[in-house]
mmCIF file of C-alpha atoms in Angstrom:
data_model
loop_
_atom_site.group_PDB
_atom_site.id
_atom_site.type_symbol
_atom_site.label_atom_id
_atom_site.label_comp_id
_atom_site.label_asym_id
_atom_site.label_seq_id
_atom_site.Cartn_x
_atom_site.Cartn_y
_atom_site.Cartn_z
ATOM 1 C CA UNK A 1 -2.997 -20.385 -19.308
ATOM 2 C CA UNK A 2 -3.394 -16.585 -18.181
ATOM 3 C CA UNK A 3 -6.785 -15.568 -17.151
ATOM 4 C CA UNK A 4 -8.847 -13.419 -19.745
ATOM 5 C CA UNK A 5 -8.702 -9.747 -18.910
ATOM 6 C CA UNK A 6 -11.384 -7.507 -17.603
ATOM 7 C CA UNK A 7 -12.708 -4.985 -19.795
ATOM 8 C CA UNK A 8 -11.595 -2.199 -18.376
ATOM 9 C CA UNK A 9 -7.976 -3.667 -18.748
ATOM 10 C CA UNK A 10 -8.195 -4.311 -22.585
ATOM 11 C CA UNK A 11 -9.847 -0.637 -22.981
ATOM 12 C CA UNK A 12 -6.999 0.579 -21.375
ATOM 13 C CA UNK A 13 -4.378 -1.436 -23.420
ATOM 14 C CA UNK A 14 -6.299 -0.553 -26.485
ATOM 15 C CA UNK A 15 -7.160 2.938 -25.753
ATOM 16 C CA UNK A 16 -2.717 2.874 -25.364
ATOM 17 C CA UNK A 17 -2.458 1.254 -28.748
ATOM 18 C CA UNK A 18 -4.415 4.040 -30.261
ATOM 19 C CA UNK A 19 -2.503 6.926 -28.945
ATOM 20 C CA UNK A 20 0.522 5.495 -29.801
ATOM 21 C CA UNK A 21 -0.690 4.094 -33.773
ATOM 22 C CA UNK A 22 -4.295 5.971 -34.511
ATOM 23 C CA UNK A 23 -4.181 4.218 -38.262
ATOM 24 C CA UNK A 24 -2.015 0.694 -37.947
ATOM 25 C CA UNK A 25 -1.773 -0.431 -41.612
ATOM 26 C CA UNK A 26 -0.736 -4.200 -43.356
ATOM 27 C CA UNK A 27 2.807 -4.775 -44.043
ATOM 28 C CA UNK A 28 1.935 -6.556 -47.123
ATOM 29 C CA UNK A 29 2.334 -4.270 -50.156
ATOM 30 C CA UNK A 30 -0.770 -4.630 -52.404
ATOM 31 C CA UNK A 31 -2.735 -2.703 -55.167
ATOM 32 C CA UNK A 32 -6.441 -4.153 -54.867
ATOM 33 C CA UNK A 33 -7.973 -7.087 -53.530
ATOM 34 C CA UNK A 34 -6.637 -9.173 -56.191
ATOM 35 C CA UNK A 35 -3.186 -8.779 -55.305
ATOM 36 C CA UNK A 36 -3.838 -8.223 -51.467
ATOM 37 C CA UNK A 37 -4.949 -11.927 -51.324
ATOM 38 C CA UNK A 38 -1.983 -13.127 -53.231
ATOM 39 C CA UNK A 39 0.260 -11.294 -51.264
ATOM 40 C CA UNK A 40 -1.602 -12.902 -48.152
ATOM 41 C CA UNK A 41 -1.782 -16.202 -49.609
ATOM 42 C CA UNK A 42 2.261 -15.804 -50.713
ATOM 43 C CA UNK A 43 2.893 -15.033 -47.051
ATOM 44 C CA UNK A 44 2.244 -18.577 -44.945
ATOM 45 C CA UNK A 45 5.130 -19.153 -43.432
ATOM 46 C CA UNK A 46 6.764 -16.319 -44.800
ATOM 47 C CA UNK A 47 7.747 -12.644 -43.598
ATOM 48 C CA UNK A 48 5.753 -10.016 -45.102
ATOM 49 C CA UNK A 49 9.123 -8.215 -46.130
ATOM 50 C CA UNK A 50 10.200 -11.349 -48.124
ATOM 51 C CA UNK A 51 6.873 -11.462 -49.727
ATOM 52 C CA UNK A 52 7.204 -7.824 -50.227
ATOM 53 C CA UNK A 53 10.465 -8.281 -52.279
ATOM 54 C CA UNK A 54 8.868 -11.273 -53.925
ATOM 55 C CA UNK A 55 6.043 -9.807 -55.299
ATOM 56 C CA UNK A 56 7.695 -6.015 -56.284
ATOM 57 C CA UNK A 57 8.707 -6.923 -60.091
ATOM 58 C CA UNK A 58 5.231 -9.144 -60.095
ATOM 59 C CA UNK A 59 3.016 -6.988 -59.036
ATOM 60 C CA UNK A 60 4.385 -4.084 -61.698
ATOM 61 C CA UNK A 61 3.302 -6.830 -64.250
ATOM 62 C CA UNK A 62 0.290 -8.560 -63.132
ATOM 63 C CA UNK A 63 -2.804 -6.988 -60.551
ATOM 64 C CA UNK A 64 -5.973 -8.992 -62.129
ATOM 65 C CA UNK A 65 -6.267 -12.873 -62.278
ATOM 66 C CA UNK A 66 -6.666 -12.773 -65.466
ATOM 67 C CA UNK A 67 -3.154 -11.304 -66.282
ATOM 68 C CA UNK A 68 -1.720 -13.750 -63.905
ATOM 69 C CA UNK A 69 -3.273 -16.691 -65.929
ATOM 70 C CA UNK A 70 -1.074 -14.632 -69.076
ATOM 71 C CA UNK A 71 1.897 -14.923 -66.985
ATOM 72 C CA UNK A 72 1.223 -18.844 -66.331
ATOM 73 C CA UNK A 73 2.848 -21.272 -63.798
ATOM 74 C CA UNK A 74 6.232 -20.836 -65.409
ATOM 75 C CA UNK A 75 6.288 -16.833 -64.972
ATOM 76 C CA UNK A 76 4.827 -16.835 -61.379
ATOM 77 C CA UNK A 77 7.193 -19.574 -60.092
ATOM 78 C CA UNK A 78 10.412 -17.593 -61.084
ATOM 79 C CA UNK A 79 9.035 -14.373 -59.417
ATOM 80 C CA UNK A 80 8.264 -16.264 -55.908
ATOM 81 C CA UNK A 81 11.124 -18.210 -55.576
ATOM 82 C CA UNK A 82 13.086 -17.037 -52.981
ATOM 83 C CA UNK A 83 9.394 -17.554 -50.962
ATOM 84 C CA UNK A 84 8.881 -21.130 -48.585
ATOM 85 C CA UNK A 85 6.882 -23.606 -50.614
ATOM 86 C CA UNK A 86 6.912 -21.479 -53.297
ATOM 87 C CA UNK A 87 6.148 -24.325 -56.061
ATOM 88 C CA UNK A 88 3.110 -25.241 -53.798
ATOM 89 C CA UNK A 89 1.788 -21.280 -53.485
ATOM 90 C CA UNK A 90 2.584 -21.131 -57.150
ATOM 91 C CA UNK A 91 -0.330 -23.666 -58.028
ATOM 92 C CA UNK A 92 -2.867 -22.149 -55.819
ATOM 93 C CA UNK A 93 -2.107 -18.896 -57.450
ATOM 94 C CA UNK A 94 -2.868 -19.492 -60.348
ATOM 95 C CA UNK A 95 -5.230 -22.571 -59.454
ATOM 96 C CA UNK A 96 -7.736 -19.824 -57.470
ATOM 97 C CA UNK A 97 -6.824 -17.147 -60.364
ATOM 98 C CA UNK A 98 -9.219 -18.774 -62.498
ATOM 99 C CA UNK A 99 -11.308 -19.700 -60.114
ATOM 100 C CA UNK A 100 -11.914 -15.705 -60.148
ATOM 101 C CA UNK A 101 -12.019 -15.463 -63.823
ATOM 102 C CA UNK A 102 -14.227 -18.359 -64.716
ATOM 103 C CA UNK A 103 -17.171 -17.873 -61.314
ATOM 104 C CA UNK A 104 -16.407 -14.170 -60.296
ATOM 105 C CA UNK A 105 -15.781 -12.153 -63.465
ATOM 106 C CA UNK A 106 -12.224 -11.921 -62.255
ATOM 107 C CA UNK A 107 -13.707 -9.913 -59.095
ATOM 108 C CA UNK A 108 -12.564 -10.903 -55.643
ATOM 109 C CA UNK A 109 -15.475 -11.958 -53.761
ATOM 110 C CA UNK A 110 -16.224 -10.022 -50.022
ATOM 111 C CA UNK A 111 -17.701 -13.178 -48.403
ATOM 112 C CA UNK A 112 -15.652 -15.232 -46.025
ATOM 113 C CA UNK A 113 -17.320 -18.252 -47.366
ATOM 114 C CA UNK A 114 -16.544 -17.238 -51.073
ATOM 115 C CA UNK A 115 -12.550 -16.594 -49.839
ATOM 116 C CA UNK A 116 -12.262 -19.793 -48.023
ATOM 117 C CA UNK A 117 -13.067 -21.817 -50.910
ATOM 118 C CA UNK A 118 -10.212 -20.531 -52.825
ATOM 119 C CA UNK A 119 -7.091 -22.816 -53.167
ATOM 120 C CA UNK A 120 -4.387 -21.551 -50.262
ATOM 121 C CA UNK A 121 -6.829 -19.275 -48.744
ATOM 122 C CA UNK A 122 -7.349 -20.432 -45.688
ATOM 123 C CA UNK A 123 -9.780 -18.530 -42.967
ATOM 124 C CA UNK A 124 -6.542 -16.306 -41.567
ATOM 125 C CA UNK A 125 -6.513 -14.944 -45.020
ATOM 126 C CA UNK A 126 -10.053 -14.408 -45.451
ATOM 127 C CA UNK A 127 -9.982 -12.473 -42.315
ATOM 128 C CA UNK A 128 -6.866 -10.067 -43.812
ATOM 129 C CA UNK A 129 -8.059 -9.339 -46.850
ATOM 130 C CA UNK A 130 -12.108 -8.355 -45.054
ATOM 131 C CA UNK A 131 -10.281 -6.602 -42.395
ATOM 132 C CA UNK A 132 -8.114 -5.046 -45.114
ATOM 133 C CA UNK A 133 -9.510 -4.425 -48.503
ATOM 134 C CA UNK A 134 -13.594 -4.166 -47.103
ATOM 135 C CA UNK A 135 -13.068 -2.639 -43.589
ATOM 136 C CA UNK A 136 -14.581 -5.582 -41.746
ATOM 137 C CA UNK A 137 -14.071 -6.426 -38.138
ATOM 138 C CA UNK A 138 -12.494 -9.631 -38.853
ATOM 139 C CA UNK A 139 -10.010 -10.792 -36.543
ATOM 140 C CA UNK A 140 -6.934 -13.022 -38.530
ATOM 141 C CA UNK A 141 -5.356 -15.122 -35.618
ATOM 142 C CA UNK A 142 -1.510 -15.118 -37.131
ATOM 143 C CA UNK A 143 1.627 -16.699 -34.690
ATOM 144 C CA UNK A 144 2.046 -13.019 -32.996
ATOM 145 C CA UNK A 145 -1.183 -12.499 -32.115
ATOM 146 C CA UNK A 146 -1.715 -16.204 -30.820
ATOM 147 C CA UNK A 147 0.999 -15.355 -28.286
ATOM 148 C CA UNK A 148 0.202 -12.106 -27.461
ATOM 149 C CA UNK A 149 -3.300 -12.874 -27.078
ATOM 150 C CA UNK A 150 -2.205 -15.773 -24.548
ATOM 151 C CA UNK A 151 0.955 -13.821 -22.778
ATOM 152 C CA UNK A 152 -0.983 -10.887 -22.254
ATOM 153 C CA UNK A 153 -4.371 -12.171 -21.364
ATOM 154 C CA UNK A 154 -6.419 -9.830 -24.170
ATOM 155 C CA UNK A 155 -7.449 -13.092 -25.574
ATOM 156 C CA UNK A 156 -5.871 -16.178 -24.111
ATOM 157 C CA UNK A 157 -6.916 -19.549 -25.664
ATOM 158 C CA UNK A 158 -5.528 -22.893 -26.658
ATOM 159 C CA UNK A 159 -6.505 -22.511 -30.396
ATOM 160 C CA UNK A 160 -6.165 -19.638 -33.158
ATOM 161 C CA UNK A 161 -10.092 -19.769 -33.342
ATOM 162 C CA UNK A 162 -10.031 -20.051 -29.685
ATOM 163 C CA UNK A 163 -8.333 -16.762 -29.356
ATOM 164 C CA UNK A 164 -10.126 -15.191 -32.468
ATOM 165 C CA UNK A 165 -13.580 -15.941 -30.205
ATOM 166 C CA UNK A 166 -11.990 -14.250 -27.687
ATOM 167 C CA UNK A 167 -10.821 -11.031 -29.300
ATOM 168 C CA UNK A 168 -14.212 -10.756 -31.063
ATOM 169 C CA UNK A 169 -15.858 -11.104 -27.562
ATOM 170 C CA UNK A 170 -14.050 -9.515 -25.288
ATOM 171 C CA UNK A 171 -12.384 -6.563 -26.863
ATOM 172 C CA UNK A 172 -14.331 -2.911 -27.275
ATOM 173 C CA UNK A 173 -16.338 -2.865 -30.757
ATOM 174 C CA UNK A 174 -14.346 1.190 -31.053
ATOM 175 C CA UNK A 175 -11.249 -1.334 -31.501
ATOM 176 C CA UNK A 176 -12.637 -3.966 -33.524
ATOM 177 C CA UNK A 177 -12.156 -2.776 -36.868
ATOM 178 C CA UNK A 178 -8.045 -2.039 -35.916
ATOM 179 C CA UNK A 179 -6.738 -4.860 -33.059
ATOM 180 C CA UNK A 180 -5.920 -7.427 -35.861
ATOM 181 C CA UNK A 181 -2.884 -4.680 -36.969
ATOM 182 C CA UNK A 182 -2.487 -3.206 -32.786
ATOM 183 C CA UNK A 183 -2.187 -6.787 -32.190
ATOM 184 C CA UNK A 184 0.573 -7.934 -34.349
ATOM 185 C CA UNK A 185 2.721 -5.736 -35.172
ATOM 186 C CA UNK A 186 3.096 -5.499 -31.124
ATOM 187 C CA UNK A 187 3.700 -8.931 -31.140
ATOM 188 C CA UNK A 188 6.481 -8.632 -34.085
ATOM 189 C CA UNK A 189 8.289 -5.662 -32.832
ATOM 190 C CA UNK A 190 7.601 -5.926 -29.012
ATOM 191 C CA UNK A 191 6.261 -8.894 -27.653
ATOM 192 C CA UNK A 192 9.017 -10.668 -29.576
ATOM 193 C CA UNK A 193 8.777 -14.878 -28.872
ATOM 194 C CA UNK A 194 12.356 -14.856 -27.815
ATOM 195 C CA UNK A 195 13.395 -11.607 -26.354
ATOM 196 C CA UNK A 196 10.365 -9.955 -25.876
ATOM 197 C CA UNK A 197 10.935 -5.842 -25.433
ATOM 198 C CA UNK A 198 8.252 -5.634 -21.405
ATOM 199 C CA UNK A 199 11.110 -2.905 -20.401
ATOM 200 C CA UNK A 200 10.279 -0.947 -22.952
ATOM 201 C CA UNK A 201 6.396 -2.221 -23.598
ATOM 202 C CA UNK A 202 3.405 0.673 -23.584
ATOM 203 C CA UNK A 203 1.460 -2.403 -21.907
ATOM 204 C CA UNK A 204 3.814 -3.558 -18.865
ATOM 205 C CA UNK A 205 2.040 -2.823 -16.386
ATOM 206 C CA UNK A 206 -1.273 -4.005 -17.420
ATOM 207 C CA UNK A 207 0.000 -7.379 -19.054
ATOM 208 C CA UNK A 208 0.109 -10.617 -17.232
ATOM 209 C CA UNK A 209 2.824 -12.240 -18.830
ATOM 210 C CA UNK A 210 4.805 -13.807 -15.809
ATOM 211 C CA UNK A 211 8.145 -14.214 -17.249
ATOM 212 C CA UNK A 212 8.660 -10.450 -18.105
ATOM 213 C CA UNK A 213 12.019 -9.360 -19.039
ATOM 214 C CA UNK A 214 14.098 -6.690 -16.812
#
């Protein structure tokens, strides 16, 4: 495993991701909490655009638990469908939807604790939707972060809450609130897992990746 980075090194590389993005925003098209958490809970082992096409018709019908109880198992299934597990996703949906209706007055609660006690919603998606919806600091540890964070050296660790410690330590608090978005959507457009774009990288020379590409 890389060594962690200095902080001068990170400041740098986060100073770069600022110039280059001053406002990186979620790929996952939402309305309000309600449906931001969906939409994050819809997208385990999913891409945000096929969530994205997923959730277009259901979102233009349904953006409160309550409505989505209306719409019932039936109507939500044949709107995810083309989404992995979708039967499975289907059930928390609507399982957590009245969750929301019945202890939260069909309000999405800001506390991590509150989040992670929702069917599906794991603590990655806690993390997105307090980073997202509330502005928190929250760091959600997704696939391209975990190997950014560990090809890079920002926040190497053998562990998603490994390498959430690590970015939440070790990276400037001026970056806090943004290097969950810097972070991966450089690791889905640049630091790809299979062909991974270093010639072209705004990072290169400060990385310590080993195995960069000519």
């Amino acid at each position: 495993m890389v060594k962690q980075l200095d902080y001068h090194t990170i400041y740098q590389i986060f100073d770069r991701f600022r110039d280059a993005e001053p406002e990186p925003e979620g790929e996952l098209h939402h309305s309000n909490a309600y449906t931001l958490v969906v939409a994050v809970a819809l997208s385990a082992q999913a891409t945000d655009a096929g969530v994205n096409k997923a959730t277009k018709s259901l979102f233009a019908a349904v953006d409160t638990p309550q409505q989505m109880l209306d719409l019932g198992l039936e109507g939500l299934t044949e709107h995810i469908k083309s989404i992995g597990l979708f039967r499975q996703k289907a059930k928390n949906v609507m399982k957590l939807s009245q969750i929301l209706v019945d202890e939260y007055g069909g309000e999405v609660p800001s506390s991590r604790a509150a989040l992670q006690s929702l069917p599906g919603v794991g603590r990655k998606t806690a993390n997105v939707v307090l980073n997202m919806w509330w502005n928190y600091p929250a760091q959600a540890v997704d696939t391209h972060i975990f190997r950014l964070g560990n090809r890079s050296g920002i926040a190497p660790g053998k562990t998603v809450d490994a390498v959430e410690r690590a970015i939440e330590d070790n990276i400037p608090a001026e970056f806090q609130q943004h290097a969950h978005h810097w972070m991966i959507l450089h690791g889905r457009y640049h630091c790809k897992a299979r062909k991974p774009q270093c010639p072209t990288c705004i990072i290169r020379d400060l990385c310590q990746f080993e195995d960069k590409t000519q």
